[in-house]
XYZ file of C-alpha atoms in Angstrom:
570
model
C 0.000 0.000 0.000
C 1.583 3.442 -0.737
C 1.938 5.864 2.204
C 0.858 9.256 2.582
C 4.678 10.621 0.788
C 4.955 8.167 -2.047
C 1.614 9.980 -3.312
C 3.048 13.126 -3.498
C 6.317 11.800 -5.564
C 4.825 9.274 -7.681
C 1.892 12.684 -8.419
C 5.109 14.669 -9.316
C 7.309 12.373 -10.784
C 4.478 11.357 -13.535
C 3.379 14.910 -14.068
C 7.245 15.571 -15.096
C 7.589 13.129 -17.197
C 4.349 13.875 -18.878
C 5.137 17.620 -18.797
C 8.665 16.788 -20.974
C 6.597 14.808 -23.311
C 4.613 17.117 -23.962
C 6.635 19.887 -24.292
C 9.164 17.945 -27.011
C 6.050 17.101 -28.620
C 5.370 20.809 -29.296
C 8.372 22.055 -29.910
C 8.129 19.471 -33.047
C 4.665 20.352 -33.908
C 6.360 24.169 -34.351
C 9.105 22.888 -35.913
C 6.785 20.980 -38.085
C 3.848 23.521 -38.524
C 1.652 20.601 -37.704
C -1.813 20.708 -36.096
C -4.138 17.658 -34.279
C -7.345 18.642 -34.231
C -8.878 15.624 -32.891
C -12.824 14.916 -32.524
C -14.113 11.976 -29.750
C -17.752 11.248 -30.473
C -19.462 10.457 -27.558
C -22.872 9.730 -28.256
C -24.473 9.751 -31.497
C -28.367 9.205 -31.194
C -30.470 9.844 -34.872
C -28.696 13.092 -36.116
C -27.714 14.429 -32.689
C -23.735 13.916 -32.477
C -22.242 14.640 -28.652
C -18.730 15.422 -29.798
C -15.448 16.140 -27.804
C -13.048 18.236 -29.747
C -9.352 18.704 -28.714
C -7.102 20.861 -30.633
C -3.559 19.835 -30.568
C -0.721 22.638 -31.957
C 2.454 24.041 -30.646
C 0.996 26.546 -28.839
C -1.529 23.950 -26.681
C 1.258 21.497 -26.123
C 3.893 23.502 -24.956
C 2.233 25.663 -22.283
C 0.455 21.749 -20.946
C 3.911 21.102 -20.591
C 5.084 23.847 -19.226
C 2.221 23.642 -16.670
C 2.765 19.888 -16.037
C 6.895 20.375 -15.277
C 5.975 23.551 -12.687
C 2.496 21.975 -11.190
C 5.283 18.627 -10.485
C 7.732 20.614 -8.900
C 5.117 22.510 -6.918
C 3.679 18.887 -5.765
C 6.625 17.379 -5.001
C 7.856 20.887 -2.629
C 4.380 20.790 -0.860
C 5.015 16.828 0.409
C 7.706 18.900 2.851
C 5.421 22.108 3.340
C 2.391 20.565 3.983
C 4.038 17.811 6.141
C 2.378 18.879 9.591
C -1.064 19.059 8.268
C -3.499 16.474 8.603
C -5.659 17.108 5.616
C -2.655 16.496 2.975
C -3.933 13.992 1.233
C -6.668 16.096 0.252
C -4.589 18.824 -0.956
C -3.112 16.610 -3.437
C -5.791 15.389 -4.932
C -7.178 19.359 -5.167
C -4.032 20.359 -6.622
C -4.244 17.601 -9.212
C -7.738 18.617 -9.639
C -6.338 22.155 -10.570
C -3.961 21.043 -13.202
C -6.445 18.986 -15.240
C -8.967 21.591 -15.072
C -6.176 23.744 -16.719
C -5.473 21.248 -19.369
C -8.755 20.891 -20.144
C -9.306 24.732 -20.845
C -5.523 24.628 -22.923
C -6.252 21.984 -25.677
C -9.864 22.940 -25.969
C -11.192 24.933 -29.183
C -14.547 24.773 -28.118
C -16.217 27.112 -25.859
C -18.523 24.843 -24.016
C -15.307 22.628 -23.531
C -13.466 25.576 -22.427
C -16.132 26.488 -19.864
C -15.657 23.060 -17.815
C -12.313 24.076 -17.550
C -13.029 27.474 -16.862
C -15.335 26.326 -13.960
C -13.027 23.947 -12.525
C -10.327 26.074 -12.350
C -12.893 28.633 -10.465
C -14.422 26.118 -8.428
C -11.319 24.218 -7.300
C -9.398 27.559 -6.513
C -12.662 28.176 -4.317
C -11.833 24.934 -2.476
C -7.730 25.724 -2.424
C -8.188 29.592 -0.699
C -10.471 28.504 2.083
C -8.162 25.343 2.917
C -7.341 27.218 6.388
C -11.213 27.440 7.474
C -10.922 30.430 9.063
C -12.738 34.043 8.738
C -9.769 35.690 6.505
C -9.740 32.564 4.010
C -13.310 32.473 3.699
C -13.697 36.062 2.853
C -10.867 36.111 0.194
C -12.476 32.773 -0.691
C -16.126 34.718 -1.451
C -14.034 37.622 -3.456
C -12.733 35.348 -5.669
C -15.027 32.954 -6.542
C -17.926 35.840 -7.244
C -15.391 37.826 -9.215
C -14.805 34.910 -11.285
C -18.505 34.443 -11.943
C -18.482 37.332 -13.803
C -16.366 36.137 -16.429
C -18.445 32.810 -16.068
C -21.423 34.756 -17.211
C -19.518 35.910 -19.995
C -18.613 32.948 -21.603
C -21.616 31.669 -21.102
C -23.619 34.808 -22.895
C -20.646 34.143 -25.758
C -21.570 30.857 -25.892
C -25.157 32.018 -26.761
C -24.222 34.786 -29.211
C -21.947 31.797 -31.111
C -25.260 30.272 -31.980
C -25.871 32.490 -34.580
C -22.861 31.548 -36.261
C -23.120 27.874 -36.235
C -20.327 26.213 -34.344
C -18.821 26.819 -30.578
C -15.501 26.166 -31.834
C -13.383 29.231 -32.025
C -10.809 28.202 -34.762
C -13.332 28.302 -37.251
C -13.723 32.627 -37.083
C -10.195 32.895 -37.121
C -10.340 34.263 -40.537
C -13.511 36.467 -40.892
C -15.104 39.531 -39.458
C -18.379 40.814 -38.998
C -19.723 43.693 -36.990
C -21.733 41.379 -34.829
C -18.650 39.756 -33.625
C -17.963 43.016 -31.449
C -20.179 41.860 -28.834
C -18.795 38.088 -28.715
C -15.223 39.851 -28.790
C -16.056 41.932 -25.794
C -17.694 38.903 -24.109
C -14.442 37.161 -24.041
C -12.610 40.081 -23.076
C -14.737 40.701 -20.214
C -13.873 37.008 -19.263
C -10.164 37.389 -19.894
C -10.126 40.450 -17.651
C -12.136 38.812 -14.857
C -9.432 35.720 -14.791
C -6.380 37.789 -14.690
C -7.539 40.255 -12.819
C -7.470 43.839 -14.460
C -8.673 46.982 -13.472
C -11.769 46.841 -12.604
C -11.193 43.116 -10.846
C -8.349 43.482 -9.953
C -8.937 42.713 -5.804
C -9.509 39.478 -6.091
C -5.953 38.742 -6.835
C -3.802 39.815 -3.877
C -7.180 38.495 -1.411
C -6.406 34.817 -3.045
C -3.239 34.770 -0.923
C -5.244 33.142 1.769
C -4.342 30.170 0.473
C -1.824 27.383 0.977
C 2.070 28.833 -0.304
C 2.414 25.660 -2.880
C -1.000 26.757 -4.021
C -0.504 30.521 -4.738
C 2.546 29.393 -6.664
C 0.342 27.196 -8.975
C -2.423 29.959 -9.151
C 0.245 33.245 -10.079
C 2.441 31.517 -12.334
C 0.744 28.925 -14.236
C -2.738 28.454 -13.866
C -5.781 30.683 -13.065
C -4.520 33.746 -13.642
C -2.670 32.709 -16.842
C -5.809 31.079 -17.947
C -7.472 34.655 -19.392
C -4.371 35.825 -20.953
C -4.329 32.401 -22.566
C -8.273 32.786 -23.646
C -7.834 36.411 -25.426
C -4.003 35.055 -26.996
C -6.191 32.395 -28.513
C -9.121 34.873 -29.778
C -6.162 37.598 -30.412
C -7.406 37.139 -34.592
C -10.407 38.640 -33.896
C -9.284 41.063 -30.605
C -7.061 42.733 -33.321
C -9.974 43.988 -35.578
C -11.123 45.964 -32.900
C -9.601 49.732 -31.434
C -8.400 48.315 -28.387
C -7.030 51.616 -27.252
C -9.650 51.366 -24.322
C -8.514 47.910 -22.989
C -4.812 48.328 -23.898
C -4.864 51.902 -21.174
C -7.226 49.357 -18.946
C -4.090 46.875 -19.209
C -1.990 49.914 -18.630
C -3.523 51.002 -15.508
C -3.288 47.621 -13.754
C 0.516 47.361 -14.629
C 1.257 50.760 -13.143
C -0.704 50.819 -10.204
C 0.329 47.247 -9.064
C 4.020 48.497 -9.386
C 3.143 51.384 -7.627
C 1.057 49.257 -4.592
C 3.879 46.999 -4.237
C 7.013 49.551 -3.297
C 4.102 50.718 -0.394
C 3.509 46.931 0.367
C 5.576 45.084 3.677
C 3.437 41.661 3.049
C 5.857 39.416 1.517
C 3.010 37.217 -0.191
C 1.262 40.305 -1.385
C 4.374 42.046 -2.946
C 4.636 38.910 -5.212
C 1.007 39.062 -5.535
C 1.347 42.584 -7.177
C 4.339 41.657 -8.949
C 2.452 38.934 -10.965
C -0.638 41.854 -11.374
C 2.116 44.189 -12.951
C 3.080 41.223 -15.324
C -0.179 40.158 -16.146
C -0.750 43.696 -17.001
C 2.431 43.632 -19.351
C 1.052 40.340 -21.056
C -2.269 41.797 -21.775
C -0.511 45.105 -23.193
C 1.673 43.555 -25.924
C -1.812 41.632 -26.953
C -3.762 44.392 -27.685
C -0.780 46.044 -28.886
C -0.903 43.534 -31.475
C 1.689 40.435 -30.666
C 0.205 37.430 -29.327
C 3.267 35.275 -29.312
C 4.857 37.695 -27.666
C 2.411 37.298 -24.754
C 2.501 33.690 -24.944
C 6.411 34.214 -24.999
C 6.284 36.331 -21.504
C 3.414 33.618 -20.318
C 6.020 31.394 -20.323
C 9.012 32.544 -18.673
C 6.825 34.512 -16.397
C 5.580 30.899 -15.035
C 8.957 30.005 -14.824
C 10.753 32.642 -12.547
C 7.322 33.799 -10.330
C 6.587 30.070 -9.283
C 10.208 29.894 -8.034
C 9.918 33.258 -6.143
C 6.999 31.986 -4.173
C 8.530 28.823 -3.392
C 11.531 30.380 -1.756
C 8.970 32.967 -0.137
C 6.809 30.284 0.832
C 10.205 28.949 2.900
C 10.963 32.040 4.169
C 7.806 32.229 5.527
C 8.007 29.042 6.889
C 11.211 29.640 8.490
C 10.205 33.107 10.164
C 6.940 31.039 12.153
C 4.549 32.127 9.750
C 5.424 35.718 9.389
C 4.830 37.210 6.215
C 6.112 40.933 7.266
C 9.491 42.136 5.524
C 10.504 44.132 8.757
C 10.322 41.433 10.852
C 13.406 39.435 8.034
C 16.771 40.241 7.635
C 19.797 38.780 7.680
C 18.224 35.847 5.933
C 21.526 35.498 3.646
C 23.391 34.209 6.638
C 20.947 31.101 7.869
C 19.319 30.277 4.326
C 22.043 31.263 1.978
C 20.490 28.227 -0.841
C 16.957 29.233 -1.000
C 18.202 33.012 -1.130
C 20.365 32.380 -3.952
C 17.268 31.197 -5.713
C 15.236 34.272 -4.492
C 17.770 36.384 -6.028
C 17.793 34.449 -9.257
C 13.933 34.532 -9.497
C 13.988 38.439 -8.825
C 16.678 39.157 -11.482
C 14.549 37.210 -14.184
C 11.438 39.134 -13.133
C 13.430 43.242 -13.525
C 14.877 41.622 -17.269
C 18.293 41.451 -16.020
C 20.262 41.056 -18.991
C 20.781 36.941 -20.294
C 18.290 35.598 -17.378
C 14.431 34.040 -18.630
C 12.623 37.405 -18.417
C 14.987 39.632 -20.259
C 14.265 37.459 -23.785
C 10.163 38.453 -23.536
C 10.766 41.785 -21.955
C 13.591 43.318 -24.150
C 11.098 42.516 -27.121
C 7.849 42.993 -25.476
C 9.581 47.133 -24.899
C 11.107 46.624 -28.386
C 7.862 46.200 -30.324
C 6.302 48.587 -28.152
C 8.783 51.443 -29.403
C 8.004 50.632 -32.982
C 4.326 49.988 -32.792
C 3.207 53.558 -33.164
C 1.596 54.550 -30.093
C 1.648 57.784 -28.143
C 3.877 59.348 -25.288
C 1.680 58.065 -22.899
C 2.075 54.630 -23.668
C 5.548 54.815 -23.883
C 6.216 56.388 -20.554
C 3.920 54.142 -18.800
C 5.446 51.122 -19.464
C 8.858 52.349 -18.980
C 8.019 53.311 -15.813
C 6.405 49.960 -14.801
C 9.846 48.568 -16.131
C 11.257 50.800 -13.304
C 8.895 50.151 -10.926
C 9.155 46.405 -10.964
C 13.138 46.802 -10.058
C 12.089 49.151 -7.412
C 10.239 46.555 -5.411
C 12.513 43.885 -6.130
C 15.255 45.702 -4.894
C 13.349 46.627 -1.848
C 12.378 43.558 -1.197
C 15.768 41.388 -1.349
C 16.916 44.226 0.933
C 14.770 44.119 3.320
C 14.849 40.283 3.511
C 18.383 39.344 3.212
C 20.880 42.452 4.006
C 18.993 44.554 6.476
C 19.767 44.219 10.028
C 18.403 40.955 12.171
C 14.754 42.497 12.713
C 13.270 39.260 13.881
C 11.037 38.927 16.756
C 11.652 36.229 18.412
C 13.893 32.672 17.783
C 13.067 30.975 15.159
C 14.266 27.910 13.378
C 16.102 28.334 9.834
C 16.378 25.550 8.112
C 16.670 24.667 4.324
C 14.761 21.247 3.530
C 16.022 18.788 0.703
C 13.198 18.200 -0.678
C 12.100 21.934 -1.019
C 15.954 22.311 -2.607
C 15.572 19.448 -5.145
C 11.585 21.200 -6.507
C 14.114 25.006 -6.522
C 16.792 23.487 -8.724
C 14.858 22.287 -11.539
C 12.848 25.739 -11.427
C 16.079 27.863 -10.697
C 17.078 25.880 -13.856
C 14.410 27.367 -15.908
C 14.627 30.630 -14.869
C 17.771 31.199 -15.815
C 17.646 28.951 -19.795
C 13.847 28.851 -19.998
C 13.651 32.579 -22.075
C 16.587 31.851 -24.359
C 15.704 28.270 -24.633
C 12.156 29.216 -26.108
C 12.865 32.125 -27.628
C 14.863 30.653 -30.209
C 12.573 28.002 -30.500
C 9.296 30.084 -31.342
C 10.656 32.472 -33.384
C 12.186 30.781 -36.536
C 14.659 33.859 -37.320
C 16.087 36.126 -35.033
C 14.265 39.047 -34.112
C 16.370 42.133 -35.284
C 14.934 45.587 -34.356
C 16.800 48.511 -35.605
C 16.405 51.393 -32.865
C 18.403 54.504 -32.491
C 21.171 54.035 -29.583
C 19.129 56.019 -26.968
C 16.238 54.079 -27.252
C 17.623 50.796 -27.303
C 19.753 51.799 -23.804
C 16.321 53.061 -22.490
C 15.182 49.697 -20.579
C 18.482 49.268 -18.927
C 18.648 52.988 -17.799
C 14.712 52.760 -16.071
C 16.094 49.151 -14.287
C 19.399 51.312 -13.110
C 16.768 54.271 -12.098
C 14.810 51.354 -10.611
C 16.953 50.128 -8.702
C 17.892 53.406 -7.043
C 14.600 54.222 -6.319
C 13.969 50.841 -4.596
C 17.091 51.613 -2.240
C 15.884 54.947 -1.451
C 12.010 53.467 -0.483
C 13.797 50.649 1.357
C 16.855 52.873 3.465
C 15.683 55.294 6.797
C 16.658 58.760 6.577
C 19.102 59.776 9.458
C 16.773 61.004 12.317
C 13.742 60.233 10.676
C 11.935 57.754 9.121
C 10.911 55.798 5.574
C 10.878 58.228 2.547
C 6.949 56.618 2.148
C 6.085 57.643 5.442
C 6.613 61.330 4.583
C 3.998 61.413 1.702
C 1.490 59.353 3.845
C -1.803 60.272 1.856
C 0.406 59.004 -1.123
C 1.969 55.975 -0.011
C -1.713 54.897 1.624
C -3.457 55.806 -2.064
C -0.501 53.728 -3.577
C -0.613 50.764 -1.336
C -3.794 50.064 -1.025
C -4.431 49.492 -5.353
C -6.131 52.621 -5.433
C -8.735 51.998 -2.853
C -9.950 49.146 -5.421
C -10.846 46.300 -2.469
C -12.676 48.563 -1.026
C -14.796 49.522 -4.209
C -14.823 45.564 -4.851
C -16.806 45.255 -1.903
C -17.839 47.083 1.164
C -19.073 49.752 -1.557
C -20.782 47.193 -2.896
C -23.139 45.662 -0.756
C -22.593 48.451 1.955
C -26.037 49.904 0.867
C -27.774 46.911 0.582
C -27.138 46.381 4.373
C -28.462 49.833 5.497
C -31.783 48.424 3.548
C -31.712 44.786 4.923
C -31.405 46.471 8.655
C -34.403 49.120 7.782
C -36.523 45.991 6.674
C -35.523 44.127 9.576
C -36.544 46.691 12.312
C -40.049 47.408 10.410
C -41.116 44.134 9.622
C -39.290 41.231 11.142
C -39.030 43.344 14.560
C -41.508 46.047 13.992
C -45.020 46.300 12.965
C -44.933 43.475 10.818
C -43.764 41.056 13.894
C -47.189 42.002 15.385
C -49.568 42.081 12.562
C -48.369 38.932 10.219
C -47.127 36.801 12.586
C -49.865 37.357 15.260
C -52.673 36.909 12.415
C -50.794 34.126 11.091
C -50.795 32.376 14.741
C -54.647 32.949 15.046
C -54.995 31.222 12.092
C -52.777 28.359 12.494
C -54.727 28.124 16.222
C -57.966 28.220 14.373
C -57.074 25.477 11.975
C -55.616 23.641 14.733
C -58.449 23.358 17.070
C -60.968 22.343 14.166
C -58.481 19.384 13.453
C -58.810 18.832 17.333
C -62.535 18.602 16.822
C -62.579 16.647 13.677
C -60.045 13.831 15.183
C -61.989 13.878 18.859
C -65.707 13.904 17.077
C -65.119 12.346 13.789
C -67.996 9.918 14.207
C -70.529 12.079 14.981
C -69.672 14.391 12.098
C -69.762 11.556 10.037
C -73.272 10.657 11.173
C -74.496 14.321 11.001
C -73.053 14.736 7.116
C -75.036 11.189 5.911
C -78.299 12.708 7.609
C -77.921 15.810 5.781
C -77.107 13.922 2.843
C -79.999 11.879 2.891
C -82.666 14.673 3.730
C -81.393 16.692 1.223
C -81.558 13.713 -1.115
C -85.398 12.858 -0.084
C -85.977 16.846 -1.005
């Protein structure tokens, strides 16, 4: 019989070795230009065909199996993370759960298909942030599920609009254009914006941190938040008849003000919560920019380096007793000096330092930018989300492993083997993983021809960057953080623009002022007295005839046949 560890290493050892399958598989199919597109009829009844259709290219097969190699690593750290608790076992199997409701909703080219997916992933994440049963995890647990309903609702209304077309498979509109598709287009936006959290949604995504390390790592690299970038990259033929300049500043917005939240930001898990916001806001840029692979390019390496950076937060958060606060770290270097080594590599990927995974989607993602046309505004706004995203990262590995011991009380450092072994692979792939597929998806080397100032411009905003994460990070002699001098600022900043608040106690805040009006007038008021006191007489009225009838039944019953019969003789 296999014990409660051997499930978590046979879970991740096939999921790797199904993930590398997969992935040499596609890099052949692109290699090849070859496409599967493979239909399993399941019932056939008269002329009523149940089909299953599964579309098998490049694109489909390599993100599976780049999903498959992190979701096995992920497994195979949380059989040491989730060691002490008692419902593991469960875990696993919700985990797996998670990654097959994410394949489903990759090789799908069918809506309906797509929404199982779709609903499993929302479902199942449901499940994953209110493991911990307490107030905070259900909460979070409410905000996300009911945020992703929306985009539920949208692909099911799409789904409806697609039957004027004829078919719920996507692949077949690739090529054509009509002004009715507008409204299916902005369906699927809607739904792609819901998933990866963009302005307005965007609350949902730091509030899902409630959840289990391991799980977070799955959700922000991989996974659910991937999963609506991967929906509009797969639509992107028909996004790119539209003017997107509405969703592109949308896209915009979240970028900035998640790079902005995060330098105000001393939770550890909700730094890297923002720092996989600003990214997804990157993605979803280049797309409606116009370059799709360029998005799927940044999906990628973006998986790569961000679930790394939660695993090593997720054991420095371990290590510090459960403490996710930045001040309370430092020093880590000295009593963890493996999983900081990965930290660092992670962060360096995620600023584009030069030859690491990120810099191969970044450098081209700002490249294509430059050339594509658009205005000053644009330009400056993601050059300063560039710089922003160094200024965190900075802050943070300062903070956490060179400023002075800050910690509170003992605690225990120590580095586990397994939780090494699931780092290397991933420290692995952030460091090849952007080269590596970079030369594989694009079949000639990109050359952009820029003047010199403009090609130096991304390294100068991560140098500026930098020095503007030092200067959040350091205390001024005799006083305090630069951020606590602009307080109104740093408050605005940090807390994503007062968007959790707008996500829900404006929301039903009202409603409540209502329900306790109704509640004093009717249920305690006036209507306590009139409808439930009538309602008693009543039920005391019926009550005693049905005493009567049962006591006297057979002298009713001789009093109705005498009537009966007089009234029969007249």
């Amino acid at each position: 019989m296999l014990n409660k560890w051997s499930v978590y290493l046979l879970g991740s050892l096939i999921l790797f070795l199904t993930g590398m399958l997969f992935f040499m598989i596609g890099s052949l199919y692109l290699i090849w230009d070859y496409v599967v597109f493979m239909d399993w009829e399941i019932l056939s009844l008269n002329s009523c065909v149940v089909t299953m259709t599964l579309l098998f290219d490049w694109m489909s097969l390599v993100f599976v199996g780049c999903v498959f190699i992190i979701s096995s690593m992920v497994i195979y750290y949380s059989e040491s993370y989730m060691g002490s608790d008692f419902d593991r076992i469960r875990f696993y199997f919700l985990v797996i759960l998670f990654v097959m409701s994410m394949m489903m909703m990759i090789v799908s080219p069918n809506l309906m298909s797509i929404l199982i997916g779709w609903d499993g992933l929302g479902l199942v994440s449901y499940c994953l942030v209110i493991y911990f049963q307490n107030y905070k995890s259900y909460s979070a647990g409410m905000l996300t599920i009911l945020t992703n309903r929306v985009g539920d609702v949208a692909i099911l209304l799409s789904i409806a609009w697609m039957l004027n077309y004829g078919s719920w498979h996507y692949i077949y509109y690739m090529g054509m254009w009509d002004f009715m598709e507008f409204y299916l287009v902005s369906l699927i936006i809607l739904a792609g914006f819901t998933s990866s959290a963009q302005i307005p949604f965007s609350s949902w995504l730091p509030a899902a941190m409630a959840a289990p390390t391991p799980v977070s790592s799955l959700v922000h690299s991989s996974t659910l938040v991937t999963a609506g970038v991967y929906l509009l990259i797969r639509f992107s033929d028909l996004i790119l008849n539209l003017n997107c300049s509405l969703v592109l500043t949308l896209s915009m917005m979240t970028m900035f003000m998640a790079g902005l939240g995060a330098n105000f930001e001393f939770d550890l898990s909700k730094i890297i919560a923002l720092s996989t916001l600003s990214q997804l806001g990157l993605m979803m840029s280049i797309l409606f920019i116009g370059y799709p692979v360029l998005a799927f390019l940044h999906l990628l390496t973006h998986a790569f380096f961000k679930a790394l950076l939660f695993l090593c937060a997720g054991l420095m958060i371990h290590c510090m007793s459960d403490s996710q606060d930045i001040r309370h770290m430092g020093l880590m270097v000295n009593h963890l000096p493996f999983t900081c080594t990965c930290f660092c590599i992670s962060n360096m990927s995620l600023c584009g330092m030069p030859f690491m995974s990120g810099f191969y989607s970044k450098d081209i993602i700002l490249e294509m930018m430059m050339v594509s046309g658009y205005n000053f505004f644009v330009f400056m706004i993601f050059f300063l989300s560039i710089g922003l995203t160094v200024s965190y990262t900075f802050r943070v590995i300062y903070y956490t492993l060179f400023y002075h011991i800050n910690v509170y009380s003992c605690q225990s450092y120590t580095e586990d083997g397994i939780m090494m072994k699931s780092m290397i692979v991933l420290s692995v792939l952030a460091i090849f993983g952007g080269s590596m597929l970079s030369w594989m998806v694009f079949s000639v080397p990109f050359l952009v021809v820029l003047p010199l100032f403009l090609k130096l411009m991304p390294l100068t905003f991560i140098f500026l960057g930098g020095w503007l994460g030092y200067e959040l990070s350091v205390p001024f002699l005799g006083g305090g953080l630069l951020s606590e001098r602009f307080y109104f600022v740093s408050f605005f900043s940090g807390s994503m623009w007062f968007m959790p608040y707008f996500s829900t106690s404006m929301i039903y805040g009202k409603s409540f002022y209502v329900s306790s009006g109704y509640l004093e007038v009717m249920d305690g008021g006036w209507g306590e007295y009139l409808v439930s006191n009538s309602f008693l007489f009543l039920s005391s009225l019926i009550s005693s005839m049905m005493n009567y009838y049962q006591f006297n039944n057979v002298s009713i019953f001789m009093m109705v046949f005498i009537l009966i019969v007089i009234f029969s003789l007249i």
